[in-house]
Amino acid sequence: NGYSNDAAVNTTIGGNGPRYDAGAADTKPGSYCLLESVNDTWWMDFANRSGMKLLVNNSWSGSCVFQPRKGAASVGYGDRAVNLHNDHTGEEPDIIAVYLGTNDAGTYPDTVGKAADINYDTLIVEGANGYTYADPQTASEAYAIMLHKINQRYPDAEVYCFTIVNRNTFNDTIRTIAKRFGAYVVDLYQKSGL
């Protein structure tokens, strides 16, 4: 709360649903997380350790790259892919971390698809007035659209795509599409030991 829905940084994220209230610790028996401050999150811990400054955190618990059975508000391939800047000051990101796919692979495994099945000629079409995108039918297609939109909107940013842990069904897609769009891969599944 106050980070993934901070409209003072980007007006489009004010409605994002935070998983934890600021300063609240989840101490219930059986709880999977003790979060006493934002510094306990992986992304703020990483920013602090590396000397980076968080610009926009356009993420929240339960969101997906592609949600075939829910509303489009939380899909990563939509407007979220192009709202990673401070729209008050115009400040742009230098580095973009993409960690999406866990909920797609876990909740909608029948719609994950494969990178090898993507027809880029019909999925992403360049026209006289920019690009148009077909409606994705799989999370793999949605991931490709998302990375393309990020590259178009933030051409100077380094993009890092994280593989997901405990669910390898989507990781080949992440690796393949990241390579196609010139993004770096942080392979949590194979190299983290988690």
Tab-separated table of C-alpha atoms in Angstrom:
chain	number	residue	atom	x	y	z
A	1	ASN	CA	0.000	0.000	0.000
A	2	GLY	CA	1.428	3.352	-1.044
A	3	TYR	CA	3.764	1.780	-3.622
A	4	SER	CA	1.883	-0.487	-6.022
A	5	ASN	CA	-1.023	1.979	-5.964
A	6	ASP	CA	0.827	5.307	-5.675
A	7	ALA	CA	-1.095	7.645	-7.972
A	8	ALA	CA	1.273	10.458	-6.978
A	9	VAL	CA	3.877	8.694	-9.156
A	10	ASN	CA	1.628	7.416	-11.943
A	11	THR	CA	-2.055	8.313	-12.068
A	12	THR	CA	-3.006	5.010	-13.727
A	13	ILE	CA	-2.017	2.803	-10.774
A	14	GLY	CA	-4.182	4.328	-8.056
A	15	GLY	CA	-6.698	1.491	-8.308
A	16	ASN	CA	-4.135	-1.302	-7.981
A	17	GLY	CA	-4.993	-3.580	-5.080
A	18	PRO	CA	-2.149	-3.793	-2.539
A	19	ARG	CA	-1.547	-7.140	-0.853
A	20	TYR	CA	-0.231	-5.646	2.383
A	21	ASP	CA	-1.040	-2.407	4.138
A	22	ALA	CA	1.973	-0.226	4.875
A	23	GLY	CA	3.622	-1.348	8.099
A	24	ALA	CA	1.286	-4.296	8.653
A	25	ALA	CA	2.813	-7.631	9.586
A	26	ASP	CA	1.034	-10.814	8.610
A	27	THR	CA	1.600	-12.811	11.796
A	28	LYS	CA	-1.372	-15.176	11.663
A	29	PRO	CA	-0.537	-18.853	12.310
A	30	GLY	CA	0.257	-20.572	9.028
A	31	SER	CA	1.001	-17.270	7.337
A	32	TYR	CA	3.506	-17.452	4.499
A	33	CYS	CA	4.882	-13.958	4.910
A	34	LEU	CA	6.014	-11.634	7.639
A	35	LEU	CA	6.051	-8.156	6.196
A	36	GLU	CA	6.756	-5.389	8.638
A	37	SER	CA	7.687	-2.699	6.137
A	38	VAL	CA	8.072	-2.132	2.422
A	39	ASN	CA	11.794	-2.860	2.867
A	40	ASP	CA	10.828	-6.505	3.469
A	41	THR	CA	9.580	-6.903	-0.101
A	42	TRP	CA	12.001	-8.493	-2.593
A	43	TRP	CA	11.791	-5.547	-4.964
A	44	MET	CA	12.532	-2.849	-2.369
A	45	ASP	CA	15.262	-4.964	-0.787
A	46	PHE	CA	16.867	-5.290	-4.223
A	47	ALA	CA	16.538	-1.569	-4.937
A	48	ASN	CA	18.073	-0.679	-1.577
A	49	ARG	CA	20.963	-3.142	-1.914
A	50	SER	CA	21.804	-2.041	-5.450
A	51	GLY	CA	21.496	1.695	-4.829
A	52	MET	CA	18.537	2.050	-7.174
A	53	LYS	CA	15.503	4.257	-6.713
A	54	LEU	CA	12.064	2.766	-7.218
A	55	LEU	CA	10.181	4.729	-9.853
A	56	VAL	CA	6.927	2.791	-10.379
A	57	ASN	CA	5.761	-0.558	-9.033
A	58	ASN	CA	2.870	-1.460	-11.309
A	59	SER	CA	2.190	-4.836	-9.746
A	60	TRP	CA	-0.103	-6.471	-7.256
A	61	SER	CA	-0.972	-9.878	-5.888
A	62	GLY	CA	-3.177	-11.973	-8.150
A	63	SER	CA	-2.434	-10.190	-11.402
A	64	CYS	CA	-1.608	-12.079	-14.578
A	65	VAL	CA	-0.090	-11.526	-17.989
A	66	PHE	CA	-3.344	-12.857	-19.466
A	67	GLN	CA	-6.653	-13.511	-17.712
A	68	PRO	CA	-9.108	-15.294	-19.950
A	69	ARG	CA	-11.874	-15.555	-17.368
A	70	LYS	CA	-11.600	-12.239	-15.513
A	71	GLY	CA	-11.745	-8.549	-16.273
A	72	ALA	CA	-8.869	-6.915	-18.110
A	73	ALA	CA	-7.852	-4.498	-15.337
A	74	SER	CA	-4.892	-6.497	-14.114
A	75	VAL	CA	-3.505	-7.994	-17.311
A	76	GLY	CA	0.167	-7.250	-17.875
A	77	TYR	CA	-0.070	-6.962	-21.658
A	78	GLY	CA	-2.503	-4.043	-21.532
A	79	ASP	CA	-2.011	-0.514	-20.268
A	80	ARG	CA	0.177	-1.700	-17.385
A	81	ALA	CA	3.012	-2.316	-19.868
A	82	VAL	CA	3.152	1.366	-20.801
A	83	ASN	CA	2.580	2.938	-17.389
A	84	LEU	CA	5.994	2.399	-15.846
A	85	HIS	CA	7.017	6.066	-15.751
A	86	ASN	CA	6.246	9.047	-13.553
A	87	ASP	CA	3.467	10.708	-15.512
A	88	HIS	CA	3.701	13.864	-13.396
A	89	THR	CA	7.403	14.606	-13.988
A	90	GLY	CA	8.008	12.567	-17.140
A	91	GLU	CA	10.789	10.561	-15.461
A	92	GLU	CA	11.365	7.291	-17.364
A	93	PRO	CA	12.702	3.978	-16.044
A	94	ASP	CA	16.308	2.949	-16.673
A	95	ILE	CA	15.620	-0.667	-15.720
A	96	ILE	CA	12.353	-2.594	-15.923
A	97	ALA	CA	11.886	-5.853	-14.021
A	98	VAL	CA	9.144	-8.147	-15.296
A	99	TYR	CA	8.080	-10.886	-12.913
A	100	LEU	CA	4.808	-12.221	-14.281
A	101	GLY	CA	3.422	-15.641	-15.082
A	102	THR	CA	3.040	-17.388	-11.741
A	103	ASN	CA	-0.700	-16.780	-11.592
A	104	ASP	CA	-1.142	-17.586	-15.290
A	105	ALA	CA	0.605	-20.955	-14.930
A	106	GLY	CA	-1.064	-21.731	-11.602
A	107	THR	CA	-4.620	-20.518	-12.178
A	108	TYR	CA	-5.047	-20.862	-15.943
A	109	PRO	CA	-2.607	-23.619	-17.011
A	110	ASP	CA	-4.800	-24.564	-19.989
A	111	THR	CA	-4.269	-21.108	-21.541
A	112	VAL	CA	-0.487	-20.740	-21.112
A	113	GLY	CA	0.360	-21.781	-24.677
A	114	LYS	CA	3.872	-21.988	-26.126
A	115	ALA	CA	6.221	-19.444	-27.607
A	116	ALA	CA	6.783	-21.720	-30.602
A	117	ASP	CA	3.102	-21.399	-31.544
A	118	ILE	CA	3.083	-17.592	-31.752
A	119	ASN	CA	2.505	-16.094	-35.201
A	120	TYR	CA	4.151	-12.699	-34.805
A	121	ASP	CA	3.031	-11.594	-38.287
A	122	THR	CA	-0.594	-11.536	-37.149
A	123	LEU	CA	-0.079	-10.850	-33.427
A	124	ILE	CA	1.884	-7.592	-33.769
A	125	VAL	CA	1.251	-5.648	-36.964
A	126	GLU	CA	3.048	-2.445	-37.911
A	127	GLY	CA	0.964	0.089	-39.775
A	128	ALA	CA	1.246	3.697	-40.901
A	129	ASN	CA	0.080	4.942	-37.490
A	130	GLY	CA	2.070	2.560	-35.278
A	131	TYR	CA	1.378	-0.965	-34.124
A	132	THR	CA	-1.849	-2.863	-33.696
A	133	TYR	CA	-2.166	-6.010	-31.630
A	134	ALA	CA	-4.399	-9.023	-32.078
A	135	ASP	CA	-6.370	-10.174	-29.050
A	136	PRO	CA	-4.099	-12.747	-27.413
A	137	GLN	CA	-5.457	-16.249	-27.012
A	138	THR	CA	-2.722	-17.484	-24.662
A	139	ALA	CA	-0.496	-16.119	-21.921
A	140	SER	CA	2.441	-16.676	-24.284
A	141	GLU	CA	0.930	-14.326	-26.867
A	142	ALA	CA	0.098	-11.812	-24.142
A	143	TYR	CA	3.696	-11.936	-22.855
A	144	ALA	CA	4.982	-11.180	-26.360
A	145	ILE	CA	2.610	-8.224	-26.727
A	146	MET	CA	3.634	-6.940	-23.287
A	147	LEU	CA	7.371	-7.027	-24.076
A	148	HIS	CA	6.810	-5.409	-27.465
A	149	LYS	CA	4.823	-2.579	-25.858
A	150	ILE	CA	7.501	-2.092	-23.191
A	151	ASN	CA	10.220	-1.915	-25.858
A	152	GLN	CA	8.247	0.572	-27.928
A	153	ARG	CA	7.347	2.825	-24.999
A	154	TYR	CA	10.695	2.610	-23.168
A	155	PRO	CA	13.335	1.980	-25.871
A	156	ASP	CA	16.245	3.117	-23.675
A	157	ALA	CA	15.381	0.920	-20.672
A	158	GLU	CA	17.088	-2.380	-19.889
A	159	VAL	CA	14.407	-5.042	-19.460
A	160	TYR	CA	14.902	-8.043	-17.166
A	161	CYS	CA	12.433	-10.922	-17.351
A	162	PHE	CA	12.347	-13.231	-14.332
A	163	THR	CA	11.396	-16.872	-14.711
A	164	ILE	CA	8.897	-18.145	-12.188
A	165	VAL	CA	9.571	-20.674	-9.445
A	166	ASN	CA	7.646	-23.881	-8.748
A	167	ARG	CA	5.873	-23.767	-12.111
A	168	ASN	CA	8.166	-24.516	-15.034
A	169	THR	CA	5.315	-24.672	-17.563
A	170	PHE	CA	5.755	-21.008	-18.540
A	171	ASN	CA	9.512	-20.566	-18.227
A	172	ASP	CA	10.474	-21.716	-21.725
A	173	THR	CA	8.068	-19.095	-23.039
A	174	ILE	CA	9.622	-16.392	-20.862
A	175	ARG	CA	13.151	-17.312	-21.999
A	176	THR	CA	12.224	-17.494	-25.690
A	177	ILE	CA	10.192	-14.288	-25.855
A	178	ALA	CA	12.692	-12.342	-23.747
A	179	LYS	CA	15.446	-13.321	-26.186
A	180	ARG	CA	13.331	-12.312	-29.191
A	181	PHE	CA	12.790	-8.828	-27.741
A	182	GLY	CA	16.339	-8.325	-26.462
A	183	ALA	CA	15.496	-8.601	-22.760
A	184	TYR	CA	17.764	-10.163	-20.180
A	185	VAL	CA	16.603	-13.307	-18.376
A	186	VAL	CA	16.999	-13.758	-14.632
A	187	ASP	CA	16.474	-17.498	-14.389
A	188	LEU	CA	15.077	-17.975	-10.905
A	189	TYR	CA	13.721	-21.387	-11.770
A	190	GLN	CA	17.059	-22.945	-12.786
A	191	LYS	CA	19.553	-20.907	-10.812
A	192	SER	CA	18.032	-19.660	-7.576
A	193	GLY	CA	17.898	-22.929	-5.666
A	194	LEU	CA	14.334	-22.159	-4.610
